[in-house]
mmCIF file of C-alpha atoms and ligand atoms in Angstrom:
data_model
loop_
_atom_site.group_PDB
_atom_site.id
_atom_site.type_symbol
_atom_site.label_atom_id
_atom_site.label_comp_id
_atom_site.label_asym_id
_atom_site.label_seq_id
_atom_site.Cartn_x
_atom_site.Cartn_y
_atom_site.Cartn_z
ATOM 1 C CA MET A 116 115.141 105.351 127.415
ATOM 2 C CA GLU A 117 113.977 107.972 124.977
ATOM 3 C CA LYS A 118 110.925 107.396 122.759
ATOM 4 C CA LEU A 119 111.757 108.796 119.321
ATOM 5 C CA GLU A 120 109.731 108.922 116.102
ATOM 6 C CA GLN A 121 107.099 106.421 115.023
ATOM 7 C CA ILE A 122 108.501 103.957 112.512
ATOM 8 C CA TYR A 123 105.333 101.955 111.824
ATOM 9 C CA GLU A 124 101.626 102.071 112.461
ATOM 10 C CA GLY A 125 99.848 98.747 112.160
ATOM 11 C CA LYS A 126 96.237 97.795 112.690
ATOM 12 C CA ALA A 127 96.566 97.271 116.452
ATOM 13 C CA LYS A 128 99.908 98.759 117.472
ATOM 14 C CA LYS A 129 102.374 101.545 116.731
ATOM 15 C CA VAL A 130 106.128 100.994 116.787
ATOM 16 C CA TYR A 131 108.596 103.722 117.812
ATOM 17 C CA ARG A 132 112.361 104.054 117.490
ATOM 18 C CA THR A 133 114.363 104.674 120.668
ATOM 19 C CA ASP A 134 117.849 106.107 121.294
ATOM 20 C CA ASP A 135 119.115 102.501 121.350
ATOM 21 C CA PRO A 136 119.141 101.046 117.799
ATOM 22 C CA GLU A 137 118.563 97.534 119.179
ATOM 23 C CA LEU A 138 115.367 98.437 121.058
ATOM 24 C CA CYS A 139 111.967 99.786 120.060
ATOM 25 C CA ILE A 140 108.756 100.697 121.840
ATOM 26 C CA VAL A 141 105.405 99.176 120.917
ATOM 27 C CA GLU A 142 102.231 101.037 121.819
ATOM 28 C CA TYR A 143 98.943 99.146 121.892
ATOM 29 C CA LYS A 144 95.819 100.823 120.465
ATOM 30 C CA ASP A 145 92.114 100.125 121.044
ATOM 31 C CA ASP A 146 91.560 99.816 117.271
ATOM 32 C CA ALA A 147 90.185 96.473 116.176
ATOM 33 C CA THR A 148 90.075 95.039 112.675
ATOM 34 C CA ALA A 149 88.923 91.759 111.196
ATOM 35 C CA GLU A 150 88.763 90.214 107.733
ATOM 36 C CA ASN A 151 92.180 91.721 106.990
ATOM 37 C CA GLY A 152 91.133 95.297 107.746
ATOM 38 C CA LYS A 153 87.744 95.242 105.992
ATOM 39 C CA LYS A 154 85.872 95.304 109.319
ATOM 40 C CA ARG A 155 86.928 98.083 111.688
ATOM 41 C CA GLY A 156 85.987 99.182 115.192
ATOM 42 C CA THR A 157 87.148 100.082 118.668
ATOM 43 C CA ILE A 158 87.328 97.871 121.725
ATOM 44 C CA VAL A 159 87.643 100.244 124.676
ATOM 45 C CA GLY A 160 90.530 99.253 126.951
ATOM 46 C CA LYS A 161 91.811 96.529 124.600
ATOM 47 C CA GLY A 162 95.243 98.136 124.247
ATOM 48 C CA VAL A 163 95.808 98.012 127.987
ATOM 49 C CA VAL A 164 94.689 94.375 128.282
ATOM 50 C CA ASN A 165 96.718 93.246 125.270
ATOM 51 C CA ASN A 166 99.861 95.036 126.428
ATOM 52 C CA GLN A 167 99.744 93.730 129.991
ATOM 53 C CA MET A 168 98.617 90.229 129.017
ATOM 54 C CA THR A 169 101.293 89.899 126.345
ATOM 55 C CA ASN A 170 104.013 90.982 128.750
ATOM 56 C CA ARG A 171 103.020 88.575 131.490
ATOM 57 C CA LEU A 172 102.744 85.699 129.024
ATOM 58 C CA MET A 173 106.054 86.601 127.343
ATOM 59 C CA ALA A 174 107.732 86.607 130.786
ATOM 60 C CA ARG A 175 106.294 83.131 131.410
ATOM 61 C CA MET A 176 107.670 81.940 128.052
ATOM 62 C CA GLU A 177 111.148 83.271 128.949
ATOM 63 C CA LYS A 178 110.967 81.340 132.238
ATOM 64 C CA ALA A 179 110.125 78.221 130.239
ATOM 65 C CA GLY A 180 113.248 78.712 128.102
ATOM 66 C CA ILE A 181 111.634 80.235 125.013
ATOM 67 C CA PRO A 182 113.484 83.436 124.015
ATOM 68 C CA THR A 183 111.276 86.485 123.385
ATOM 69 C CA HIS A 184 111.582 90.142 122.384
ATOM 70 C CA PHE A 185 110.233 91.358 125.754
ATOM 71 C CA VAL A 186 112.404 93.781 127.736
ATOM 72 C CA ARG A 187 110.152 95.771 130.084
ATOM 73 C CA GLU A 188 106.706 97.312 130.415
ATOM 74 C CA LEU A 189 106.897 101.107 130.295
ATOM 75 C CA SER A 190 103.265 102.083 130.852
ATOM 76 C CA GLU A 191 99.712 100.732 130.540
ATOM 77 C CA ARG A 192 100.001 100.674 126.752
ATOM 78 C CA GLU A 193 103.732 100.849 126.029
ATOM 79 C CA THR A 194 106.449 98.196 126.156
ATOM 80 C CA LEU A 195 110.137 98.207 125.414
ATOM 81 C CA VAL A 196 111.112 95.291 123.158
ATOM 82 C CA LYS A 197 114.182 94.088 121.319
ATOM 83 C CA LYS A 198 113.922 95.292 117.742
ATOM 84 C CA VAL A 199 113.729 92.313 115.414
ATOM 85 C CA SER A 200 113.433 91.707 111.730
ATOM 86 C CA ILE A 201 110.048 89.975 111.621
ATOM 87 C CA VAL A 202 109.942 86.612 109.809
ATOM 88 C CA PRO A 203 106.924 87.260 107.542
ATOM 89 C CA LEU A 204 105.041 84.150 108.650
ATOM 90 C CA GLU A 205 101.935 83.927 110.802
ATOM 91 C CA VAL A 206 102.423 80.744 112.766
ATOM 92 C CA ILE A 207 99.096 79.242 113.817
ATOM 93 C CA ILE A 208 98.739 76.455 116.359
ATOM 94 C CA ARG A 209 95.382 74.770 116.917
ATOM 95 C CA ASN A 210 94.188 72.435 119.654
ATOM 96 C CA ILE A 211 90.478 72.496 118.743
ATOM 97 C CA SER A 212 88.713 73.206 115.422
ATOM 98 C CA ALA A 213 87.470 76.786 114.976
ATOM 99 C CA GLY A 214 87.536 79.737 112.585
ATOM 100 C CA HIS A 215 89.163 79.143 109.230
ATOM 101 C CA PHE A 216 90.039 75.538 110.067
ATOM 102 C CA ALA A 217 86.341 74.727 110.471
ATOM 103 C CA SER A 218 85.230 76.661 107.364
ATOM 104 C CA ARG A 219 88.126 75.514 105.139
ATOM 105 C CA TYR A 220 87.670 71.816 105.889
ATOM 106 C CA GLY A 221 83.883 71.867 106.374
ATOM 107 C CA VAL A 222 83.780 70.689 109.980
ATOM 108 C CA GLU A 223 82.057 72.096 113.058
ATOM 109 C CA GLU A 224 83.864 74.129 115.705
ATOM 110 C CA GLY A 225 84.898 72.383 118.902
ATOM 111 C CA ILE A 226 86.502 69.133 117.672
ATOM 112 C CA VAL A 227 89.351 68.376 120.084
ATOM 113 C CA PHE A 228 92.427 67.220 118.134
ATOM 114 C CA ASP A 229 94.496 64.216 119.258
ATOM 115 C CA SER A 230 97.582 66.387 118.827
ATOM 116 C CA PRO A 231 98.019 70.074 118.003
ATOM 117 C CA THR A 232 98.352 71.260 114.398
ATOM 118 C CA ILE A 233 100.636 73.933 112.979
ATOM 119 C CA GLU A 234 100.147 76.016 109.852
ATOM 120 C CA PHE A 235 101.821 79.031 108.330
ATOM 121 C CA SER A 236 100.472 81.923 106.370
ATOM 122 C CA TYR A 237 102.481 84.483 104.474
ATOM 123 C CA LYS A 238 102.207 87.800 106.372
ATOM 124 C CA ASN A 239 101.214 89.946 103.407
ATOM 125 C CA ASP A 240 98.083 92.113 103.598
ATOM 126 C CA GLU A 241 97.888 92.732 99.811
ATOM 127 C CA LEU A 242 97.684 88.975 99.255
ATOM 128 C CA ASP A 243 95.305 88.430 102.235
ATOM 129 C CA ASP A 244 97.875 86.370 104.186
ATOM 130 C CA PRO A 245 97.763 83.222 102.008
ATOM 131 C CA LEU A 246 98.288 79.822 103.623
ATOM 132 C CA LEU A 247 101.636 78.214 102.754
ATOM 133 C CA ASN A 248 103.804 75.303 103.833
ATOM 134 C CA ALA A 249 107.461 75.146 104.869
ATOM 135 C CA TYR A 250 108.587 74.356 101.290
ATOM 136 C CA HIS A 251 106.778 77.448 99.999
ATOM 137 C CA ALA A 252 108.308 79.560 102.775
ATOM 138 C CA ARG A 253 111.781 78.354 101.772
ATOM 139 C CA ALA A 254 111.086 78.860 98.045
ATOM 140 C CA LEU A 255 110.026 82.446 98.780
ATOM 141 C CA LYS A 256 113.136 82.846 100.990
ATOM 142 C CA LEU A 257 110.972 83.925 103.934
ATOM 143 C CA ALA A 258 112.998 81.704 106.287
ATOM 144 C CA THR A 259 115.672 79.020 106.140
ATOM 145 C CA ALA A 260 115.011 75.334 106.868
ATOM 146 C CA GLY A 261 116.824 75.723 110.198
ATOM 147 C CA GLU A 262 114.785 78.773 111.156
ATOM 148 C CA ILE A 263 111.536 76.964 110.339
ATOM 149 C CA GLU A 264 112.578 74.026 112.548
ATOM 150 C CA THR A 265 113.363 76.423 115.416
ATOM 151 C CA ILE A 266 110.062 78.269 114.936
ATOM 152 C CA LYS A 267 108.099 74.991 114.974
ATOM 153 C CA LYS A 268 109.869 73.805 118.123
ATOM 154 C CA TYR A 269 109.209 77.102 119.942
ATOM 155 C CA ALA A 270 105.600 77.343 118.713
ATOM 156 C CA PHE A 271 104.702 73.885 120.079
ATOM 157 C CA ALA A 272 106.536 74.676 123.332
ATOM 158 C CA VAL A 273 104.567 77.950 123.653
ATOM 159 C CA ASN A 274 101.377 75.931 123.140
ATOM 160 C CA GLU A 275 102.178 73.531 125.995
ATOM 161 C CA GLU A 276 103.028 76.396 128.374
ATOM 162 C CA LEU A 277 100.016 78.527 127.429
ATOM 163 C CA LYS A 278 97.575 75.613 127.432
ATOM 164 C CA ALA A 279 98.632 74.608 130.956
ATOM 165 C CA PHE A 280 98.491 78.169 132.264
ATOM 166 C CA TRP A 281 95.080 78.984 130.754
ATOM 167 C CA LYS A 282 93.733 75.694 132.147
ATOM 168 C CA GLU A 283 94.663 76.930 135.653
ATOM 169 C CA CYS A 284 92.553 80.012 134.834
ATOM 170 C CA GLY A 285 89.556 77.917 133.739
ATOM 171 C CA VAL A 286 90.139 78.846 130.110
ATOM 172 C CA ILE A 287 90.549 76.557 127.081
ATOM 173 C CA LEU A 288 93.227 77.589 124.579
ATOM 174 C CA VAL A 289 91.584 76.759 121.243
ATOM 175 C CA ASP A 290 94.104 78.256 118.799
ATOM 176 C CA PHE A 291 96.493 81.189 118.421
ATOM 177 C CA LYS A 292 98.861 83.023 116.097
ATOM 178 C CA LEU A 293 102.506 83.775 116.808
ATOM 179 C CA GLU A 294 105.134 85.862 115.035
ATOM 180 C CA PHE A 295 108.871 85.364 115.318
ATOM 181 C CA GLY A 296 111.767 87.694 114.551
ATOM 182 C CA ARG A 297 115.521 87.687 114.080
ATOM 183 C CA LEU A 298 117.873 89.573 116.397
ATOM 184 C CA PRO A 299 120.885 91.231 114.709
ATOM 185 C CA ASP A 300 122.962 88.061 115.337
ATOM 186 C CA GLY A 301 120.291 85.898 113.659
ATOM 187 C CA THR A 302 118.831 84.414 116.838
ATOM 188 C CA ILE A 303 115.118 83.591 116.469
ATOM 189 C CA VAL A 304 112.904 85.017 119.224
ATOM 190 C CA LEU A 305 109.154 85.130 119.845
ATOM 191 C CA ALA A 306 107.852 88.638 119.001
ATOM 192 C CA ASP A 307 104.608 90.587 118.520
ATOM 193 C CA GLU A 308 101.774 89.777 120.968
ATOM 194 C CA ILE A 309 99.835 87.022 122.756
ATOM 195 C CA SER A 310 96.376 88.372 123.581
ATOM 196 C CA PRO A 311 92.636 87.830 123.024
ATOM 197 C CA ASP A 312 93.224 89.460 119.604
ATOM 198 C CA THR A 313 95.517 86.596 118.583
ATOM 199 C CA CYS A 314 94.219 83.645 120.623
ATOM 200 C CA ARG A 315 90.839 81.913 120.808
ATOM 201 C CA LEU A 316 89.993 81.499 124.493
ATOM 202 C CA TRP A 317 86.852 79.715 125.676
ATOM 203 C CA ASP A 318 85.464 79.464 129.182
ATOM 204 C CA GLU A 319 86.147 75.912 130.387
ATOM 205 C CA LYS A 320 82.624 75.288 131.675
ATOM 206 C CA THR A 321 80.326 77.181 129.296
ATOM 207 C CA HIS A 322 82.574 77.394 126.193
ATOM 208 C CA GLU A 323 81.663 81.097 126.094
ATOM 209 C CA LYS A 324 84.025 82.964 123.767
ATOM 210 C CA LEU A 325 86.393 85.296 125.636
ATOM 211 C CA ASP A 326 88.304 86.699 122.646
ATOM 212 C CA LYS A 327 88.142 88.706 119.425
ATOM 213 C CA ASP A 328 85.582 86.346 117.883
ATOM 214 C CA ARG A 329 82.983 88.399 119.839
ATOM 215 C CA PHE A 330 84.011 91.388 117.680
ATOM 216 C CA ARG A 331 84.436 89.401 114.446
ATOM 217 C CA ARG A 332 80.951 87.878 114.819
ATOM 218 C CA ASP A 333 79.162 90.938 116.321
ATOM 219 C CA MET A 334 78.301 88.993 119.456
ATOM 220 C CA GLY A 335 78.487 91.961 121.870
ATOM 221 C CA GLY A 336 80.161 91.863 125.281
ATOM 222 C CA VAL A 337 83.581 92.350 123.706
ATOM 223 C CA GLU A 338 85.052 94.664 126.363
ATOM 224 C CA ASP A 339 83.694 92.457 129.155
ATOM 225 C CA ALA A 340 85.302 89.366 127.611
ATOM 226 C CA TYR A 341 88.731 91.048 127.419
ATOM 227 C CA ALA A 342 88.364 92.267 131.016
ATOM 228 C CA GLU A 343 87.294 88.801 132.182
ATOM 229 C CA VAL A 344 90.302 86.942 130.736
ATOM 230 C CA MET A 345 92.641 89.618 132.096
ATOM 231 C CA LYS A 346 91.077 89.280 135.542
ATOM 232 C CA ARG A 347 91.543 85.511 135.459
ATOM 233 C CA LEU A 348 95.143 85.862 134.302
ATOM 234 C CA LEU A 349 95.936 88.303 137.119
ATOM 235 C CA ALA A 350 94.363 85.965 139.668
ATOM 236 C CA HIS A 351 96.678 83.117 138.600
ATOM 237 C CA ASP A 352 99.894 84.840 137.504
ATOM 238 C CA ASN A 353 102.140 85.741 140.387
ATOM 239 C CA GLY A 354 104.759 87.363 138.352
HETATM 240 P P1 ADP B 691 99.861 94.654 111.588
HETATM 241 O O1 ADP B 691 101.184 95.050 111.008
HETATM 242 O O2 ADP B 691 99.511 93.228 111.215
HETATM 243 O O3 ADP B 691 98.755 95.609 111.337
HETATM 244 P P2 ADP B 691 100.212 95.493 114.422
HETATM 245 O O4 ADP B 691 99.256 96.618 114.406
HETATM 246 O O5 ADP B 691 100.189 94.595 115.601
HETATM 247 O O6 ADP B 691 100.079 94.504 113.174
HETATM 248 O O7 ADP B 691 101.636 96.157 114.256
HETATM 249 C C1 ADP B 691 102.763 95.797 114.948
HETATM 250 C C2 ADP B 691 103.862 95.461 113.970
HETATM 251 O O8 ADP B 691 105.091 95.385 114.664
HETATM 252 C C3 ADP B 691 103.636 94.130 113.279
HETATM 253 O O9 ADP B 691 103.890 94.270 111.895
HETATM 254 C C4 ADP B 691 104.658 93.216 113.939
HETATM 255 O O10 ADP B 691 105.105 92.216 113.035
HETATM 256 C C5 ADP B 691 105.760 94.173 114.306
HETATM 257 N N1 ADP B 691 106.575 93.779 115.459
HETATM 258 C C6 ADP B 691 106.191 93.064 116.544
HETATM 259 N N2 ADP B 691 107.219 92.899 117.403
HETATM 260 C C7 ADP B 691 108.282 93.532 116.868
HETATM 261 C C8 ADP B 691 109.656 93.727 117.269
HETATM 262 N N3 ADP B 691 110.111 93.219 118.417
HETATM 263 N N4 ADP B 691 110.485 94.408 116.438
HETATM 264 C C9 ADP B 691 110.011 94.916 115.267
HETATM 265 N N5 ADP B 691 108.746 94.780 114.830
HETATM 266 C C10 ADP B 691 107.880 94.096 115.612
HETATM 267 N N1 UDP B 692 94.928 85.046 113.938
HETATM 268 C C1 UDP B 692 95.546 86.269 114.170
HETATM 269 N N2 UDP B 692 95.802 87.071 113.111
HETATM 270 C C2 UDP B 692 95.495 86.745 111.836
HETATM 271 C C3 UDP B 692 94.862 85.507 111.602
HETATM 272 C C4 UDP B 692 94.602 84.679 112.672
HETATM 273 O O1 UDP B 692 95.864 86.597 115.307
HETATM 274 O O2 UDP B 692 95.767 87.535 110.910
HETATM 275 C C5 UDP B 692 94.639 84.140 115.075
HETATM 276 C C6 UDP B 692 93.158 84.093 115.408
HETATM 277 O O3 UDP B 692 92.849 85.006 116.444
HETATM 278 C C7 UDP B 692 92.966 82.673 115.885
HETATM 279 C C8 UDP B 692 94.048 81.869 115.148
HETATM 280 O O4 UDP B 692 94.996 82.830 114.699
HETATM 281 O O5 UDP B 692 93.216 82.591 117.280
HETATM 282 C C9 UDP B 692 93.524 81.057 113.977
HETATM 283 O O6 UDP B 692 92.788 81.912 113.134
HETATM 284 P P1 UDP B 692 92.031 81.389 111.820
HETATM 285 O O7 UDP B 692 92.996 80.846 110.861
HETATM 286 O O8 UDP B 692 90.917 80.492 112.226
HETATM 287 O O9 UDP B 692 91.504 82.708 111.176
HETATM 288 P P2 UDP B 692 90.430 83.765 111.655
HETATM 289 O O10 UDP B 692 89.130 83.049 111.627
HETATM 290 O O11 UDP B 692 90.832 84.216 113.009
HETATM 291 O O12 UDP B 692 90.605 84.835 110.635
#
């Protein structure tokens, strides 16, 4: 597999073309951003954690019957994935109130929901990723009704799998963001990443934050938190 030119550089990853038009390589950086790029920094070793964690979790999702873009890990920071056309929706599942849910609706963090919630935002940095519903997504032709149904079904299934796995690791899955893409034949697959950048993970006993909120809120101990969740994942994931 030959790594050819860079086709995209995002806030946390770079994407490269390969000699196979159906595959691309993602490379994870240590760059961290928050507030849609307004806050910037570096989390040393984050790229390695996010790459390896994403791949192990994607493999678990495949085993559970949820199709993903994952093909194979190439190095500490690089992974071969199926090239998709990204559906421009950030799909957010929540089990417990936190972040924007708490601020938007004026409630404290930590309220355990009776059942998980789903929300979408339009993946558009210029517009600051505005919240939208399925009708808006269809009106904007971001996805069809059938695609949205498939995405919802997979997103809730991912939640059940991830929640159960993180529980084994002594970690509470508070909320997370997923992205989906279309293969050339139109099949919807889970893409992008599943990492402490995109999930809120709290220690089961202390509720200590083990995710990017430590960076967002200048809490310190960011690198240690990423290393800690990776260590717990490795102790419970046997491949
Ligand atoms: P952002 O674009 O939000 O700054 P990243 O730095 O993570 O995000 O950049 C990675 C980009 O690659 C994202 O835009 C993501 O949607 C896209 N992407 C993720 N998986 C795939 C894939 N399998 N094929 C094509 N693009 C992908
Ligand atoms: N999230 C993300 N990328 C975004 C926005 C949110 O990965 O652009 C994740 C975030 O890490 C959290 C969940 O989605 O796990 C819900 O985030 P929220 O809406 O509370 O926004 P935030 O406070 O993270 O900006």
